[in-house]
Coordinates of C-alpha atoms in Angstrom, one line a residue:
M16 CA 35.2 -16.6 -15.9
C17 CA 31.6 -17.0 -14.7
P18 CA 30.5 -13.7 -13.1
E19 CA 29.0 -13.3 -9.6
R20 CA 25.4 -14.3 -8.9
L21 CA 22.7 -11.7 -8.4
L22 CA 20.1 -13.7 -6.4
R23 CA 20.1 -16.0 -3.5
T24 CA 19.4 -19.6 -4.4
V25 CA 18.8 -22.9 -2.6
P26 CA 20.4 -26.2 -3.6
H27 CA 19.0 -27.9 -6.7
E28 CA 16.9 -24.7 -7.6
A29 CA 16.8 -23.8 -11.3
E30 CA 18.4 -20.4 -12.1
N31 CA 16.0 -17.5 -12.0
P32 CA 14.9 -16.7 -15.6
I33 CA 15.6 -12.9 -15.1
E34 CA 19.1 -13.5 -13.8
K35 CA 19.6 -16.2 -16.5
S36 CA 18.7 -13.8 -19.3
L37 CA 21.0 -11.0 -17.9
R38 CA 23.9 -13.4 -17.3
E39 CA 23.7 -15.0 -20.8
A40 CA 23.7 -11.5 -22.4
F41 CA 26.7 -10.5 -20.3
L42 CA 28.7 -13.7 -21.2
L43 CA 27.8 -13.3 -24.9
L44 CA 28.8 -9.6 -25.1
Q45 CA 31.4 -9.2 -22.4
D46 CA 34.1 -8.4 -25.0
Q47 CA 32.1 -5.4 -26.1
L48 CA 31.7 -4.1 -22.5
K49 CA 35.3 -2.8 -22.3
P50 CA 36.5 0.6 -23.6
P51 CA 37.0 1.8 -26.2
F52 CA 33.3 1.4 -27.0
P53 CA 32.1 1.1 -30.7
L54 CA 30.5 4.3 -32.0
T55 CA 28.0 2.5 -34.1
I56 CA 24.3 2.4 -33.0
P57 CA 23.3 -1.3 -32.6
F58 CA 20.2 -2.7 -34.3
P59 CA 17.1 -3.2 -32.0
P60 CA 17.7 -6.9 -31.1
E61 CA 21.4 -6.3 -30.3
Y62 CA 20.5 -3.0 -28.5
S63 CA 18.1 -4.9 -26.1
Q64 CA 20.7 -7.6 -25.5
L65 CA 23.4 -5.0 -24.8
N66 CA 21.1 -3.3 -22.2
H67 CA 20.7 -6.7 -20.5
A68 CA 24.5 -7.2 -20.5
I69 CA 25.2 -3.7 -19.1
A70 CA 22.5 -4.2 -16.4
F71 CA 24.2 -7.4 -15.3
G72 CA 27.6 -5.7 -15.3
I73 CA 26.4 -2.8 -13.2
L74 CA 24.7 -5.1 -10.7
A75 CA 27.5 -7.7 -10.4
Q76 CA 30.7 -5.7 -10.9
P77 CA 30.6 -2.6 -8.6
H78 CA 34.3 -1.9 -9.4
L79 CA 33.4 -1.4 -13.1
A80 CA 29.9 0.1 -12.6
K81 CA 30.9 3.6 -13.7
V82 CA 32.4 2.2 -16.8
H83 CA 29.3 0.2 -17.6
L84 CA 27.1 3.3 -17.0
T85 CA 29.2 5.4 -19.3
H86 CA 28.8 2.7 -21.9
L87 CA 25.0 2.8 -21.4
H88 CA 25.0 6.6 -21.8
S89 CA 26.9 6.3 -25.0
I90 CA 24.4 3.9 -26.7
V91 CA 21.0 4.9 -25.3
V92 CA 18.4 5.7 -28.0
D93 CA 15.2 5.1 -26.1
G94 CA 15.4 7.3 -23.1
Y95 CA 16.7 4.3 -21.1
E96 CA 13.3 2.7 -21.3
I97 CA 14.6 -0.9 -21.9
F98 CA 17.2 -0.5 -19.2
T99 CA 14.8 0.8 -16.5
S100 CA 12.2 -1.9 -17.6
I101 CA 14.9 -4.6 -16.8
L102 CA 15.5 -3.1 -13.4
L103 CA 11.8 -2.7 -12.8
K104 CA 11.1 -6.4 -13.6
L105 CA 14.0 -7.5 -11.3
C106 CA 12.7 -5.2 -8.5
N107 CA 9.1 -6.3 -8.8
E108 CA 9.7 -10.0 -9.1
S109 CA 13.0 -10.8 -7.3
F110 CA 14.0 -7.9 -5.0
S111 CA 13.8 -9.9 -1.8
R112 CA 16.2 -12.4 -3.2
L113 CA 18.9 -10.0 -4.4
L114 CA 22.3 -10.4 -2.7
E115 CA 23.8 -7.5 -0.8
V116 CA 26.1 -6.2 -3.6
P117 CA 23.5 -6.3 -6.4
K118 CA 21.0 -4.7 -4.1
C119 CA 23.4 -1.8 -3.3
Q120 CA 24.2 -1.5 -7.0
L121 CA 20.5 -1.3 -7.9
L122 CA 19.9 1.6 -5.6
W123 CA 23.1 3.3 -6.9
V124 CA 22.1 3.0 -10.6
C125 CA 18.6 4.2 -9.8
S126 CA 20.0 7.4 -8.2
M127 CA 22.1 7.9 -11.3
L128 CA 19.2 7.5 -13.7
I129 CA 17.4 10.4 -12.0
H130 CA 20.1 12.7 -13.4
V131 CA 19.3 11.7 -17.0
S132 CA 15.5 11.8 -16.5
A133 CA 15.3 8.1 -17.6
E134 CA 11.9 6.8 -18.7
K135 CA 10.0 5.0 -16.0
I136 CA 12.4 6.1 -13.3
E137 CA 9.4 7.3 -11.2
T138 CA 7.8 3.8 -11.5
L139 CA 11.1 2.3 -10.5
F140 CA 11.2 4.3 -7.3
I141 CA 7.6 3.5 -6.4
S142 CA 8.5 -0.2 -6.8
L143 CA 11.5 0.3 -4.5
M144 CA 9.3 1.9 -1.9
R145 CA 6.9 -1.1 -2.1
Q146 CA 9.8 -3.3 -1.0
I147 CA 10.1 -1.5 2.4
T148 CA 8.0 -3.7 4.7
G149 CA 5.9 -2.2 7.4
G150 CA 6.5 -3.3 11.0
D151 CA 9.8 -5.0 10.0
F152 CA 12.7 -3.6 12.1
S153 CA 15.4 -5.9 10.6
E154 CA 18.7 -4.3 9.7
S155 CA 18.1 -5.0 5.9
N156 CA 14.7 -3.4 5.9
L157 CA 15.8 -0.3 7.9
W158 CA 18.8 0.0 5.6
L159 CA 16.5 0.1 2.5
S160 CA 14.3 2.7 4.2
V161 CA 17.3 4.9 4.8
E162 CA 18.9 4.5 1.4
V163 CA 15.7 5.2 -0.6
L164 CA 14.9 8.2 1.6
K165 CA 18.4 9.6 1.1
I166 CA 18.1 9.4 -2.6
L167 CA 14.7 11.1 -2.6
S168 CA 15.9 13.8 -0.2
N169 CA 19.1 14.5 -2.2
N170 CA 17.0 14.9 -5.4
W171 CA 14.3 17.2 -4.0
D172 CA 14.0 19.4 -7.1
W173 CA 13.4 16.3 -9.3
L174 CA 10.9 15.0 -6.7
V175 CA 8.8 18.2 -6.8
E176 CA 8.6 17.8 -10.6
E177 CA 7.3 14.2 -10.1
P178 CA 4.1 14.7 -8.0
I179 CA 3.2 11.0 -8.0
V180 CA 6.6 10.1 -6.5
L181 CA 6.5 12.9 -3.9
S182 CA 3.0 12.1 -2.7
S183 CA 3.8 8.3 -2.8
A184 CA 6.9 8.9 -0.7
L185 CA 5.0 11.0 1.8
Y186 CA 2.4 8.3 2.2
V187 CA 5.0 5.6 2.6
Y188 CA 7.2 7.4 5.1
L189 CA 4.3 8.6 7.2
R190 CA 3.2 5.0 7.6
L191 CA 6.7 3.9 8.3
L192 CA 7.2 6.7 10.8
A193 CA 4.2 5.5 12.8
D194 CA 6.0 2.2 13.3
H195 CA 9.5 3.5 13.8
F196 CA 8.8 6.3 16.2
R197 CA 7.3 3.9 18.8
L198 CA 10.6 1.9 18.8
G199 CA 13.6 3.1 20.8
G200 CA 16.9 1.7 19.6
S201 CA 20.1 2.2 17.8
F202 CA 21.7 5.4 16.5
K203 CA 20.8 4.3 13.0
L204 CA 17.1 4.0 13.9
E205 CA 17.1 7.4 15.5
E206 CA 18.8 8.9 12.4
L207 CA 16.1 7.3 10.2
K208 CA 13.3 8.7 12.4
R209 CA 14.8 12.2 12.1
M210 CA 15.1 11.9 8.3
E211 CA 11.5 10.7 8.1
I212 CA 10.2 13.5 10.2
D213 CA 12.2 16.1 8.2
F214 CA 11.1 14.7 4.9
C215 CA 7.4 14.5 5.7
V216 CA 7.3 17.9 7.4
K217 CA 9.0 19.5 4.4
A218 CA 6.6 17.9 2.0
L219 CA 3.5 18.9 4.0
R220 CA 4.7 22.5 4.7
E221 CA 6.2 23.4 1.4
H222 CA 4.1 21.3 -1.0
F223 CA 0.7 20.7 0.6
Q224 CA -1.0 21.0 -2.7
L225 CA 0.9 18.0 -4.0
S226 CA 0.3 16.2 -0.6
M227 CA -3.4 16.6 -1.1
H228 CA -3.1 14.2 -4.0
I229 CA -3.3 11.4 -1.4
G230 CA -6.9 12.4 -0.6
R231 CA -8.8 11.5 2.5
D232 CA -6.4 8.8 3.6
L233 CA -3.8 11.6 4.3
V234 CA -5.9 12.5 7.4
R235 CA -6.1 8.8 8.5
I236 CA -2.3 8.3 8.3
L237 CA -1.5 11.7 9.8
Q238 CA -3.5 10.9 12.9
D239 CA -1.1 8.0 13.6
V240 CA 1.8 10.5 14.1
T241 CA 0.1 13.4 15.8
Y242 CA 1.8 12.5 19.1
I243 CA 5.2 13.5 17.5
P244 CA 5.8 17.2 18.3
E245 CA 6.4 18.3 14.7
F246 CA 3.2 16.8 13.6
K247 CA 1.2 18.1 16.5
D248 CA 1.9 21.6 15.1
I249 CA 0.8 20.5 11.6
W250 CA -2.4 18.9 12.9
K251 CA -3.2 22.0 14.8
D252 CA -2.8 24.2 11.7
L253 CA -4.9 21.7 9.7
L254 CA -7.7 22.2 12.2
F255 CA -7.4 25.9 13.1
D256 CA -5.2 27.7 10.6
P257 CA -5.7 26.0 7.2
K258 CA -4.6 29.2 5.4
S259 CA -1.1 28.6 6.6
F260 CA -0.7 25.9 4.0
Q261 CA -1.3 28.5 1.3
V262 CA -3.5 26.3 -0.9
S263 CA -6.6 28.0 -2.2
E264 CA -8.6 24.6 -2.4
F265 CA -7.9 23.9 1.2
S266 CA -10.0 25.7 3.8
S267 CA -10.8 22.8 6.2
L268 CA -10.4 19.1 6.6
S269 CA -13.6 18.5 4.7
N270 CA -11.7 19.4 1.5
L271 CA -9.6 16.3 2.1
Y272 CA -12.5 14.2 3.3
W273 CA -14.3 14.6 -0.1
R274 CA -11.2 13.6 -2.1
R275 CA -11.2 9.9 -2.7
T276 CA -7.8 8.4 -2.3
P277 CA -6.5 6.9 -5.6
S278 CA -6.1 3.2 -5.4
H279 CA -2.4 3.2 -6.3
F280 CA -1.6 4.6 -2.8
F281 CA -2.9 1.5 -1.2
L282 CA -0.5 -0.6 -3.2
L283 CA 2.4 1.3 -1.8
R284 CA 2.3 -0.6 1.5
I285 CA 1.7 -4.0 -0.2
S286 CA 4.8 -5.6 -1.8
P287 CA 4.3 -7.0 -5.3
Q288 CA 4.8 -10.5 -3.8
M289 CA 2.1 -9.9 -1.2
E290 CA -0.2 -8.4 -3.7
S291 CA 0.0 -11.5 -6.0
Q292 CA -0.6 -13.8 -3.1
L293 CA -3.6 -11.9 -1.8
R294 CA -5.0 -11.8 -5.3
F295 CA -4.5 -15.5 -5.7
L296 CA -6.3 -16.1 -2.3
L297 CA -9.2 -13.9 -3.4
T298 CA -9.4 -15.3 -7.0
F299 CA -8.8 -19.0 -6.8
V300 CA -9.1 -20.3 -3.2
K301 CA -12.5 -22.0 -2.6
W302 CA -14.5 -21.9 0.6
G303 CA -13.3 -24.7 2.9
S304 CA -9.7 -24.6 1.6
Q305 CA -8.8 -21.1 2.8
K306 CA -7.3 -22.0 6.2
R307 CA -4.1 -23.6 4.9
Y308 CA -3.5 -20.6 2.6
Q309 CA -4.2 -18.2 5.4
T310 CA -1.7 -20.0 7.7
W311 CA 0.9 -19.9 4.9
F312 CA 0.3 -16.2 4.4
V313 CA 0.7 -15.5 8.1
K314 CA 4.0 -17.4 8.2
K315 CA 5.2 -15.5 5.1
H316 CA 4.1 -11.9 6.0
L317 CA 2.7 -11.6 9.5
Y318 CA 4.9 -13.6 11.8
W319 CA 7.4 -11.0 13.1
P320 CA 6.8 -8.6 16.0
G321 CA 5.3 -5.5 14.7
S322 CA 3.9 -7.0 11.5
E323 CA 0.3 -6.5 12.8
S324 CA 0.7 -2.8 11.7
M325 CA 0.4 -4.1 8.1
I326 CA -3.1 -5.4 8.7
S327 CA -4.8 -2.0 8.2
D328 CA -2.9 -1.6 4.9
I329 CA -4.0 -5.1 3.8
V330 CA -7.6 -4.2 4.7
R331 CA -7.4 -1.0 2.6
F332 CA -6.0 -2.9 -0.3
I333 CA -8.8 -5.5 -0.1
C334 CA -11.5 -2.9 0.1
C335 CA -10.2 -0.3 -2.3
V336 CA -8.0 -2.1 -4.8
H337 CA -9.1 -5.7 -5.2
H338 CA -12.5 -5.6 -6.7
P339 CA -13.5 -9.1 -7.9
S340 CA -15.6 -9.7 -11.0
N341 CA -19.3 -10.7 -10.8
E342 CA -18.3 -14.2 -11.9
I343 CA -16.0 -14.6 -8.8
I344 CA -18.5 -12.9 -6.5
H345 CA -21.1 -15.5 -7.4
S346 CA -18.7 -18.5 -7.3
N347 CA -17.5 -20.5 -4.3
V348 CA -14.3 -18.5 -4.1
I349 CA -13.7 -17.1 -0.6
S350 CA -15.2 -13.6 -0.2
R351 CA -13.4 -10.4 0.7
W352 CA -15.4 -9.9 3.8
A353 CA -14.4 -13.3 5.2
V354 CA -10.7 -12.6 4.6
I355 CA -11.1 -9.3 6.4
G356 CA -12.9 -11.0 9.3
W357 CA -10.0 -13.4 9.6
L358 CA -7.5 -10.5 9.6
L359 CA -9.5 -8.7 12.3
K360 CA -9.3 -11.9 14.4
S361 CA -5.6 -12.0 13.8
C362 CA -5.0 -8.7 15.6
R363 CA -3.6 -9.3 19.1
R364 CA -3.3 -5.7 20.2
N365 CA -6.2 -3.3 20.5
Y366 CA -4.3 -0.5 18.8
Y367 CA -3.8 -2.5 15.6
E368 CA -7.4 -3.8 15.7
A369 CA -8.7 -0.3 15.9
N370 CA -6.6 0.8 12.9
A371 CA -7.9 -2.2 11.0
K372 CA -11.5 -1.4 11.7
L373 CA -10.9 2.3 10.8
A374 CA -9.4 1.1 7.5
L375 CA -12.5 -1.0 6.9
F376 CA -15.0 1.8 7.6
Y377 CA -13.1 4.8 6.4
D378 CA -14.9 5.3 3.1
W379 CA -18.2 5.0 4.9
L380 CA -17.5 8.2 6.8
F381 CA -17.2 10.3 3.6
F382 CA -19.0 8.3 1.0
D383 CA -20.2 10.2 -2.0
E384 CA -22.0 8.0 -4.6
K385 CA -20.7 10.3 -7.4
I386 CA -17.0 9.7 -6.8
D387 CA -16.8 6.6 -4.5
N388 CA -17.1 3.0 -5.4
I389 CA -19.7 0.8 -3.7
M390 CA -17.1 -2.0 -3.7
N391 CA -15.1 -0.1 -1.2
I392 CA -17.9 -0.2 1.4
E393 CA -19.3 -3.6 0.5
P394 CA -17.0 -5.8 2.7
A395 CA -17.9 -4.2 6.0
M396 CA -21.6 -4.6 5.4
L397 CA -21.3 -8.2 4.3
L398 CA -19.0 -9.0 7.2
M399 CA -21.6 -7.6 9.7
V400 CA -24.6 -9.4 8.2
N401 CA -22.9 -12.7 7.5
S402 CA -21.4 -12.9 11.0
V403 CA -24.9 -13.4 12.5
P404 CA -25.5 -15.6 14.3
Q405 CA -22.3 -17.6 14.5
Y406 CA -19.9 -14.7 15.0
V407 CA -22.3 -12.1 16.4
D408 CA -19.5 -10.7 18.5
I409 CA -17.8 -9.5 15.3
T410 CA -21.1 -7.8 14.2
H411 CA -21.5 -6.2 17.7
M412 CA -17.9 -5.0 17.7
L413 CA -18.2 -3.5 14.2
L414 CA -21.5 -1.7 14.8
E415 CA -20.2 -0.3 18.1
F416 CA -17.0 0.9 16.4
L417 CA -18.9 2.5 13.5
F418 CA -21.2 4.5 15.7
L419 CA -18.2 5.5 17.8
L420 CA -16.6 6.9 14.6
V421 CA -19.7 8.8 13.7
D422 CA -19.9 10.5 17.1
N423 CA -16.2 11.1 17.8
Y424 CA -14.0 10.9 14.7
D425 CA -14.6 14.6 13.9
V426 CA -17.1 16.3 16.2
H427 CA -17.1 19.4 14.0
H428 CA -18.3 17.4 11.0
R429 CA -20.5 14.9 12.9
E430 CA -23.6 15.5 10.8
M431 CA -21.7 15.1 7.6
L432 CA -20.3 11.8 8.8
A433 CA -23.7 10.6 9.9
G434 CA -25.1 11.5 6.5
S435 CA -22.3 9.6 4.7
V436 CA -22.9 6.5 6.7
S437 CA -26.6 6.7 6.1
A438 CA -25.9 7.1 2.3
S439 CA -23.6 4.1 2.4
I440 CA -26.2 1.9 4.1
N441 CA -29.0 3.0 1.8
L442 CA -26.9 2.5 -1.4
L443 CA -25.9 -1.0 -0.3
L444 CA -29.6 -1.8 0.3
R445 CA -30.7 -0.1 -3.0
K446 CA -28.1 -2.0 -5.1
G447 CA -29.0 -5.4 -3.4
V448 CA -25.6 -6.0 -1.8
V449 CA -27.9 -7.0 1.1
H450 CA -31.7 -7.1 0.7
S451 CA -32.4 -6.1 4.3
L452 CA -30.8 -5.3 7.6
D453 CA -33.4 -7.4 9.4
P454 CA -30.7 -10.0 10.4
L455 CA -29.0 -7.2 12.4
I456 CA -32.1 -5.3 13.6
S457 CA -33.9 -8.4 14.8
C458 CA -30.9 -10.1 16.4
N459 CA -31.4 -10.3 20.2
S460 CA -27.7 -10.9 20.7
I461 CA -27.0 -7.4 19.5
S462 CA -27.7 -4.8 22.2
P463 CA -31.0 -2.9 21.8
A464 CA -29.1 0.5 21.9
L465 CA -27.0 -0.5 18.8
R466 CA -30.1 -1.8 17.0
E467 CA -32.0 1.4 17.7
R468 CA -29.0 3.4 16.5
L469 CA -28.8 1.4 13.3
N470 CA -32.5 2.0 12.7
S471 CA -31.9 5.8 12.7
F472 CA -29.7 5.4 9.6
L473 CA -32.3 3.7 7.6
P474 CA -35.0 5.3 5.3
A475 CA -38.6 4.7 6.4
L476 CA -39.3 2.4 3.5
H477 CA -36.7 -0.1 4.8
L478 CA -37.7 -0.1 8.4
C479 CA -40.7 -2.3 7.8
C480 CA -39.2 -4.3 5.0
H481 CA -38.0 -7.7 6.3
K482 CA -36.4 -9.8 3.7
K483 CA -33.9 -12.6 3.8
V484 CA -30.3 -11.9 3.0
N485 CA -29.2 -13.1 -0.4
E486 CA -28.9 -16.9 -0.2
D487 CA -25.5 -16.7 -1.8
E488 CA -24.2 -14.7 1.2
T489 CA -25.0 -17.1 4.0
S490 CA -22.9 -17.3 7.1
I491 CA -19.8 -19.4 6.5
D492 CA -16.8 -20.2 8.8
I493 CA -14.2 -17.4 8.7

């Protein structure tokens, strides 16, 4: 008898290669998947095949899942590495197409693998968290948010021993909470919000040292939830009673500001499918051909109400994770700054636009040449310079926002922020990202106050230096 399918398919579509390999292994070895199980240890090729067969059995036969898992425990010789690698590949490449039963079974077996300290189990949970879509309030997405959070909360001792999973979960659920808390609704949603609050507060209060692994972006995402009573108290303590967190390295917010956020955190709010599509756009799509790809991307990822909240996450990904090679930079492939300009123009609400601009400029505020990457700050500069004169409104908007950040983001560290912005601009000039800011300083369409303010961030040797912007970076339709 042919077993159940794992993935949704459309008519005339070829069977998914992952599902096909699992199904073929199951059909080949199904007589060996029933007790009593042989006591002999299989040879490597058969062992891999048996792992595939058991994985299919667990996903497709929930009534026999415990039997299959017992079988797996009895044969494992590699710390479950092959088995978890199978699940990881399925999760990364085909999670959105999993049918309801296999999806439930995947989460169940992941929770079981925690108890045996399976190899790569932490990577598997990070992959699961990447499947939770920001701004998506569909029943299936909220269900996934709940189920993953339940597993993590119920395995707290394990979580504390896996700092990368704990800090990743904190990052993910703080971002999700910012979306969920604004939405009133069903009892299930209220339950999820309560779980998210309890989880994040516990992580911050009891394990702030591990929470600090997130770096400066912890401050950025915390500010989105400070209107929630529990986080008002945390924010107040961060500002005025840092010793309450009992971490010797933390005495003020500046200790977080100077910690660059590792790039893997920015991948957490970008699904593997979205990541591959963004990388394709920024690696292969030529100038003049980008609009149809952008339209397709919007229909795929940004069409539902609330999806705008992901734009700030996409901007952080483009700035801090996707760093093209020099060959691509000097080719006619669409530039990062142009894609970000398009994303900013896609924001329909001021709140989401402000978050996207903060995501764009965030590293400017705390830039340290010794630890930060110039590629993180490059897109904002190129977007401002290359938007003149055709899209000077974008340049004006970004300069105004940047100076607003310097003056108001943290008034207690205003001089530090101004110094970092100045260091960012000077490094971009020194490294030739732009040869001069004359296109901005001499542009009459930009208000004199903004141009004068920009001058104050430049070293004297550049104030009288009027060169053309690199010819390769001329203004192009975004």
